[in-house]
């Protein structure tokens, strides 16, 4: 899943555009008429003055001065980015960037710039909807979302719209919102594994285990080469004490990606839970070989040695972990283990 690109690097021309855009109070009504956008005309009832902190600048008509500012902004955007379409997409990317910087006000301004450049582009409407959701304006958000969906007849572009929405929802800890976005993604592209992979993960985070299991299984059927997804399903089995199924998935993830440390650790935990202490030790040892500078992995291995009554090996790993400058809480735990276990 591709994260939104960062905002364009500021340059003199770009800074001038942003300054100019700050003056933009584009008319909701006249811009809608210019693009034949009748549906947009009936969207908002915000106020009587144009406002660049509202979707599509609100419904107020714009003056001739603002029309000139609009025209200058478009000309300079085209000169900088090569076309109105390219400029609009840059503004969209900047909008998602600012949302991830916890700056929804600036994000709304960038989405408005994108809309000014091309009001038929679906992306700004999804941006509007996301900002409005953050402002707890659910009904208006739903209308903007519907307008965005109405403007993307080609389902192949669904990731471009729903992935940034879902990522921003997750960034703001709105897992239900992320789930809704990925559900919509999978409806538009039911044969793409990545949507199910992300949907399954977010269902796990809210403990919707049955739905997560079905979704991850669907993702694996579509893409059996995703070690992360197989590992996630294994962890779901492990949490529900289905240890044999968990072991099967963790082993399958390792088969797909032999250097996958998390799968070795998880299989070690599953082996411990199912009584296979030697197997657990071997898995933790494999993880340490892959990352010998991890104090946490050495702690897992030391505990496995200790469960097998191999005090010397356990102490060796505890002391090796202490030499790796672990975080304060882990350092304190290691010191306590050494005092309690090692001569």
Short mmCIF file of C-alpha atoms in Angstrom, two decimals:
data_model
loop_
_atom_site.label_atom_id
_atom_site.label_comp_id
_atom_site.label_asym_id
_atom_site.label_seq_id
_atom_site.Cartn_x
_atom_site.Cartn_y
_atom_site.Cartn_z
CA UNK A 1 0.00 0.00 0.00
CA UNK A 2 1.57 3.18 -0.97
CA UNK A 3 1.71 6.08 1.45
CA UNK A 4 0.70 9.53 0.24
CA UNK A 5 3.64 11.34 -1.31
CA UNK A 6 5.05 14.23 0.73
CA UNK A 7 4.17 17.76 -0.13
CA UNK A 8 6.13 19.25 -3.03
CA UNK A 9 9.45 20.77 -2.03
CA UNK A 10 8.90 24.50 -1.46
CA UNK A 11 10.39 26.68 -4.14
CA UNK A 12 10.03 30.33 -4.92
CA UNK A 13 7.36 29.62 -7.49
CA UNK A 14 5.58 27.13 -5.27
CA UNK A 15 5.65 29.56 -2.35
CA UNK A 16 4.18 32.23 -4.59
CA UNK A 17 1.42 29.84 -5.58
CA UNK A 18 0.61 29.13 -1.95
CA UNK A 19 0.55 32.83 -1.18
CA UNK A 20 -1.71 33.42 -4.13
CA UNK A 21 -3.87 30.48 -3.12
CA UNK A 22 -4.27 31.99 0.31
CA UNK A 23 -6.07 34.86 -1.37
CA UNK A 24 -8.31 32.55 -3.33
CA UNK A 25 -11.96 32.80 -2.42
CA UNK A 26 -13.30 30.86 -5.34
CA UNK A 27 -17.04 30.97 -5.78
CA UNK A 28 -18.92 27.76 -5.08
CA UNK A 29 -21.82 28.63 -7.37
CA UNK A 30 -20.01 30.10 -10.36
CA UNK A 31 -17.29 27.44 -10.33
CA UNK A 32 -19.95 24.77 -10.27
CA UNK A 33 -21.65 26.38 -13.24
CA UNK A 34 -18.33 26.62 -15.06
CA UNK A 35 -17.87 22.84 -14.81
CA UNK A 36 -21.50 21.94 -15.30
CA UNK A 37 -21.50 20.55 -11.77
CA UNK A 38 -25.16 20.74 -10.79
CA UNK A 39 -24.83 18.20 -7.97
CA UNK A 40 -22.18 20.31 -6.26
CA UNK A 41 -24.44 23.36 -6.29
CA UNK A 42 -26.81 21.61 -3.90
CA UNK A 43 -24.14 20.23 -1.56
CA UNK A 44 -23.34 22.80 1.09
CA UNK A 45 -25.15 25.42 3.12
CA UNK A 46 -22.17 26.87 4.89
CA UNK A 47 -22.52 30.65 4.75
CA UNK A 48 -22.68 33.66 2.52
CA UNK A 49 -18.96 34.46 2.27
CA UNK A 50 -16.42 32.37 0.35
CA UNK A 51 -14.20 30.45 2.75
CA UNK A 52 -11.13 28.40 1.86
CA UNK A 53 -11.50 26.35 5.03
CA UNK A 54 -14.76 24.89 3.71
CA UNK A 55 -15.16 22.36 0.88
CA UNK A 56 -15.27 24.05 -2.51
CA UNK A 57 -14.87 27.40 -0.76
CA UNK A 58 -18.51 27.44 0.31
CA UNK A 59 -21.48 28.57 -1.78
CA UNK A 60 -20.88 32.32 -2.07
CA UNK A 61 -20.45 33.93 -5.51
CA UNK A 62 -17.04 35.39 -6.25
CA UNK A 63 -16.13 38.85 -7.34
CA UNK A 64 -14.33 39.77 -10.55
CA UNK A 65 -11.19 40.32 -8.47
CA UNK A 66 -11.38 36.76 -7.21
CA UNK A 67 -11.94 35.52 -10.75
CA UNK A 68 -8.69 37.20 -11.77
CA UNK A 69 -6.89 35.65 -8.80
CA UNK A 70 -8.30 32.26 -9.80
CA UNK A 71 -7.08 32.66 -13.36
CA UNK A 72 -3.61 33.70 -12.24
CA UNK A 73 -3.38 30.73 -9.85
CA UNK A 74 -4.34 28.32 -12.62
CA UNK A 75 -1.82 29.83 -15.06
CA UNK A 76 1.03 29.69 -12.57
CA UNK A 77 0.10 26.15 -11.48
CA UNK A 78 0.15 24.96 -15.08
CA UNK A 79 3.50 26.67 -15.63
CA UNK A 80 4.94 24.95 -12.55
CA UNK A 81 3.50 21.44 -13.01
CA UNK A 82 2.90 21.24 -16.76
CA UNK A 83 -0.89 20.86 -16.81
CA UNK A 84 -3.99 21.47 -14.73
CA UNK A 85 -4.29 17.74 -14.12
CA UNK A 86 -0.72 17.41 -12.81
CA UNK A 87 -1.12 20.50 -10.65
CA UNK A 88 -4.38 19.19 -9.20
CA UNK A 89 -2.77 15.88 -8.30
CA UNK A 90 0.12 17.68 -6.59
CA UNK A 91 -2.35 19.64 -4.48
CA UNK A 92 -4.15 16.41 -3.57
CA UNK A 93 -0.89 14.81 -2.47
CA UNK A 94 -0.09 17.87 -0.40
CA UNK A 95 -3.55 17.65 1.21
CA UNK A 96 -2.98 14.07 2.39
CA UNK A 97 0.50 15.07 3.54
CA UNK A 98 -0.87 17.83 5.76
CA UNK A 99 -3.54 15.54 7.18
CA UNK A 100 -0.76 13.22 8.33
CA UNK A 101 0.92 16.21 9.93
CA UNK A 102 -2.26 16.76 11.95
CA UNK A 103 -3.03 19.95 10.07
CA UNK A 104 -6.53 19.45 8.62
CA UNK A 105 -6.97 23.19 8.05
CA UNK A 106 -4.09 23.39 5.59
CA UNK A 107 -5.15 20.05 4.11
CA UNK A 108 -8.59 21.51 3.32
CA UNK A 109 -6.95 24.46 1.57
CA UNK A 110 -4.89 22.12 -0.61
CA UNK A 111 -7.91 20.00 -1.49
CA UNK A 112 -9.72 23.22 -2.42
CA UNK A 113 -6.84 24.17 -4.72
CA UNK A 114 -7.10 20.76 -6.38
CA UNK A 115 -10.86 21.25 -6.80
CA UNK A 116 -10.33 24.70 -8.29
CA UNK A 117 -7.96 23.23 -10.84
CA UNK A 118 -10.31 20.36 -11.73
CA UNK A 119 -13.69 20.04 -10.03
CA UNK A 120 -14.36 16.77 -11.89
CA UNK A 121 -11.35 15.06 -10.30
CA UNK A 122 -12.62 12.57 -7.67
CA UNK A 123 -9.68 12.94 -5.27
CA UNK A 124 -10.53 16.31 -3.66
CA UNK A 125 -13.98 15.08 -2.66
CA UNK A 126 -12.47 12.16 -0.74
CA UNK A 127 -10.15 14.67 0.92
CA UNK A 128 -13.07 16.93 1.80
CA UNK A 129 -14.93 13.97 3.29
CA UNK A 130 -11.96 12.95 5.43
CA UNK A 131 -11.49 16.45 6.86
CA UNK A 132 -15.21 16.81 7.51
CA UNK A 133 -15.23 13.49 9.36
CA UNK A 134 -12.45 14.78 11.60
CA UNK A 135 -14.67 17.79 12.29
CA UNK A 136 -17.57 15.46 13.20
CA UNK A 137 -19.65 16.70 10.26
CA UNK A 138 -20.75 13.25 9.20
CA UNK A 139 -23.67 14.14 6.94
CA UNK A 140 -21.61 16.61 4.90
CA UNK A 141 -18.74 14.13 4.77
CA UNK A 142 -21.06 11.46 3.40
CA UNK A 143 -22.27 13.80 0.66
CA UNK A 144 -18.69 14.66 -0.36
CA UNK A 145 -17.77 10.98 -0.34
CA UNK A 146 -20.74 10.21 -2.60
CA UNK A 147 -19.69 12.96 -5.00
CA UNK A 148 -16.19 11.49 -5.12
CA UNK A 149 -17.50 8.01 -5.87
CA UNK A 150 -19.72 9.40 -8.60
CA UNK A 151 -16.62 10.75 -10.32
CA UNK A 152 -14.50 7.59 -10.52
CA UNK A 153 -16.15 5.22 -12.99
CA UNK A 154 -12.89 3.35 -13.58
CA UNK A 155 -12.53 0.94 -10.67
CA UNK A 156 -8.81 0.45 -11.35
CA UNK A 157 -8.16 3.77 -9.65
CA UNK A 158 -9.88 2.78 -6.41
CA UNK A 159 -6.56 2.45 -4.50
CA UNK A 160 -5.78 6.08 -5.30
CA UNK A 161 -8.91 7.19 -3.46
CA UNK A 162 -9.52 4.68 -0.68
CA UNK A 163 -5.97 3.94 0.47
CA UNK A 164 -5.17 7.55 1.53
CA UNK A 165 -8.55 7.76 3.27
CA UNK A 166 -7.92 4.51 5.14
CA UNK A 167 -4.36 5.46 6.06
CA UNK A 168 -5.48 8.81 7.45
CA UNK A 169 -8.29 7.14 9.39
CA UNK A 170 -5.79 4.72 10.92
CA UNK A 171 -3.37 7.59 11.62
CA UNK A 172 -6.09 9.28 13.68
CA UNK A 173 -6.89 5.92 15.38
CA UNK A 174 -10.24 5.65 13.63
CA UNK A 175 -9.99 1.93 12.86
CA UNK A 176 -13.69 1.68 12.06
CA UNK A 177 -13.18 4.39 9.44
CA UNK A 178 -10.18 2.54 8.01
CA UNK A 179 -12.23 -0.66 7.90
CA UNK A 180 -15.03 1.11 6.03
CA UNK A 181 -12.56 2.48 3.47
CA UNK A 182 -10.95 -0.90 2.84
CA UNK A 183 -14.35 -2.57 2.65
CA UNK A 184 -15.28 -0.14 -0.10
CA UNK A 185 -11.93 -0.82 -1.77
CA UNK A 186 -12.62 -4.57 -1.85
CA UNK A 187 -16.10 -3.96 -3.23
CA UNK A 188 -14.65 -2.01 -6.15
CA UNK A 189 -11.71 -4.40 -6.68
CA UNK A 190 -12.77 -7.82 -5.36
CA UNK A 191 -9.87 -9.69 -6.98
CA UNK A 192 -7.09 -7.54 -5.48
CA UNK A 193 -5.40 -9.14 -2.48
CA UNK A 194 -3.98 -5.95 -0.98
CA UNK A 195 -7.38 -4.57 0.02
CA UNK A 196 -8.24 -7.77 1.90
CA UNK A 197 -4.78 -7.84 3.50
CA UNK A 198 -5.24 -4.39 4.99
CA UNK A 199 -8.89 -4.95 5.85
CA UNK A 200 -8.02 -8.15 7.72
CA UNK A 201 -5.30 -6.39 9.69
CA UNK A 202 -7.61 -3.58 10.80
CA UNK A 203 -10.34 -6.05 11.72
CA UNK A 204 -7.78 -7.74 13.97
CA UNK A 205 -7.02 -4.43 15.70
CA UNK A 206 -10.64 -4.07 16.81
CA UNK A 207 -10.94 -7.75 17.82
CA UNK A 208 -13.42 -8.69 15.13
CA UNK A 209 -11.78 -12.08 14.93
CA UNK A 210 -14.29 -14.01 12.83
CA UNK A 211 -14.42 -11.31 10.16
CA UNK A 212 -10.63 -10.91 10.28
CA UNK A 213 -10.10 -14.65 9.82
CA UNK A 214 -12.40 -14.82 6.81
CA UNK A 215 -10.83 -11.72 5.27
CA UNK A 216 -7.22 -12.84 5.77
CA UNK A 217 -8.10 -16.26 4.35
CA UNK A 218 -9.53 -14.55 1.28
CA UNK A 219 -6.37 -12.46 0.95
CA UNK A 220 -4.14 -15.53 1.17
CA UNK A 221 -6.21 -17.31 -1.47
CA UNK A 222 -5.67 -14.34 -3.78
CA UNK A 223 -1.98 -13.96 -2.92
CA UNK A 224 -0.36 -16.97 -1.21
CA UNK A 225 3.06 -15.29 -1.39
CA UNK A 226 2.37 -12.64 1.27
CA UNK A 227 4.30 -13.79 4.34
CA UNK A 228 2.95 -10.87 6.37
CA UNK A 229 -0.67 -11.87 5.74
CA UNK A 230 0.00 -15.53 6.52
CA UNK A 231 1.79 -14.48 9.71
CA UNK A 232 -1.14 -12.23 10.67
CA UNK A 233 -3.59 -15.11 10.28
CA UNK A 234 -1.27 -17.28 12.34
CA UNK A 235 -1.24 -14.68 15.11
CA UNK A 236 -5.03 -14.60 15.04
CA UNK A 237 -5.06 -18.38 15.52
CA UNK A 238 -2.48 -18.07 18.30
CA UNK A 239 -4.50 -15.47 20.18
CA UNK A 240 -7.46 -17.81 20.07
CA UNK A 241 -5.34 -20.76 21.30
CA UNK A 242 -5.59 -22.65 18.02
CA UNK A 243 -1.94 -23.59 18.28
CA UNK A 244 -1.74 -26.22 15.56
CA UNK A 245 -3.28 -23.85 13.03
CA UNK A 246 -1.00 -21.07 14.25
CA UNK A 247 2.08 -23.28 13.85
CA UNK A 248 0.99 -24.19 10.34
CA UNK A 249 0.65 -20.55 9.32
CA UNK A 250 3.89 -19.41 10.95
CA UNK A 251 5.75 -22.24 9.21
CA UNK A 252 4.13 -21.32 5.90
CA UNK A 253 5.19 -17.68 6.37
CA UNK A 254 8.78 -18.84 6.96
CA UNK A 255 8.63 -21.02 3.86
CA UNK A 256 7.59 -17.99 1.83
CA UNK A 257 10.15 -15.66 3.47
CA UNK A 258 12.96 -17.55 5.24
CA UNK A 259 14.39 -14.40 6.86
CA UNK A 260 11.07 -13.29 8.40
CA UNK A 261 12.02 -12.72 12.05
CA UNK A 262 8.48 -12.11 13.32
CA UNK A 263 7.34 -15.50 12.02
CA UNK A 264 10.19 -17.26 13.85
CA UNK A 265 9.35 -15.45 17.10
CA UNK A 266 5.66 -16.18 16.75
CA UNK A 267 6.29 -19.83 15.96
CA UNK A 268 8.55 -19.99 19.02
CA UNK A 269 5.77 -18.60 21.18
CA UNK A 270 3.28 -21.06 19.70
CA UNK A 271 5.68 -23.94 20.32
CA UNK A 272 6.13 -22.83 23.93
CA UNK A 273 2.36 -22.68 24.39
CA UNK A 274 1.93 -26.15 22.90
CA UNK A 275 4.72 -27.68 25.03
CA UNK A 276 7.53 -27.89 22.47
CA UNK A 277 10.31 -26.15 24.43
CA UNK A 278 13.17 -27.38 22.26
CA UNK A 279 11.41 -26.21 19.12
CA UNK A 280 10.76 -22.82 20.72
CA UNK A 281 14.44 -22.48 21.61
CA UNK A 282 15.42 -23.30 18.04
CA UNK A 283 13.06 -20.68 16.63
CA UNK A 284 14.30 -17.96 18.98
CA UNK A 285 17.89 -18.93 18.14
CA UNK A 286 17.07 -18.55 14.43
CA UNK A 287 15.63 -15.08 15.12
CA UNK A 288 18.80 -14.08 17.00
CA UNK A 289 20.97 -15.29 14.13
CA UNK A 290 18.97 -13.06 11.79
CA UNK A 291 19.31 -10.05 14.12
CA UNK A 292 22.05 -10.61 16.70
CA UNK A 293 21.91 -7.00 17.89
CA UNK A 294 18.35 -7.25 19.24
CA UNK A 295 18.26 -7.38 23.03
CA UNK A 296 14.59 -8.35 22.95
CA UNK A 297 15.26 -11.39 20.77
CA UNK A 298 18.07 -12.49 23.08
CA UNK A 299 15.67 -12.21 26.01
CA UNK A 300 13.29 -14.62 24.25
CA UNK A 301 16.17 -17.03 23.67
CA UNK A 302 17.41 -16.74 27.26
CA UNK A 303 13.95 -17.53 28.61
CA UNK A 304 13.75 -20.56 26.32
CA UNK A 305 17.11 -21.83 27.64
CA UNK A 306 15.92 -21.25 31.19
CA UNK A 307 12.76 -23.28 30.59
CA UNK A 308 15.03 -26.12 29.49
CA UNK A 309 17.05 -25.72 32.75
CA UNK A 310 20.11 -24.59 30.80
CA UNK A 311 21.13 -21.84 33.21
CA UNK A 312 24.54 -21.24 31.68
CA UNK A 313 23.11 -20.62 28.20
CA UNK A 314 20.35 -18.43 29.65
CA UNK A 315 22.83 -16.27 31.55
CA UNK A 316 25.01 -15.96 28.48
CA UNK A 317 22.08 -14.55 26.52
CA UNK A 318 20.93 -12.28 29.35
CA UNK A 319 24.41 -10.77 29.61
CA UNK A 320 24.78 -10.48 25.84
CA UNK A 321 21.49 -8.59 25.74
CA UNK A 322 22.73 -6.22 28.45
CA UNK A 323 25.66 -5.25 26.21
CA UNK A 324 23.34 -4.05 23.45
CA UNK A 325 22.22 -0.81 25.18
CA UNK A 326 18.57 -1.87 25.55
CA UNK A 327 15.81 0.60 26.47
CA UNK A 328 15.53 1.50 30.14
CA UNK A 329 12.60 -0.81 30.95
CA UNK A 330 14.21 -3.77 29.18
CA UNK A 331 17.56 -3.04 30.82
CA UNK A 332 15.90 -3.14 34.23
CA UNK A 333 14.24 -6.47 33.43
CA UNK A 334 17.51 -7.97 32.22
CA UNK A 335 19.31 -6.83 35.35
CA UNK A 336 16.63 -8.44 37.49
CA UNK A 337 16.90 -11.71 35.54
CA UNK A 338 20.69 -11.75 35.91
CA UNK A 339 20.45 -11.18 39.66
CA UNK A 340 17.85 -13.90 40.08
CA UNK A 341 19.35 -16.49 37.74
CA UNK A 342 23.06 -16.07 37.21
CA UNK A 343 25.83 -16.86 39.66
#
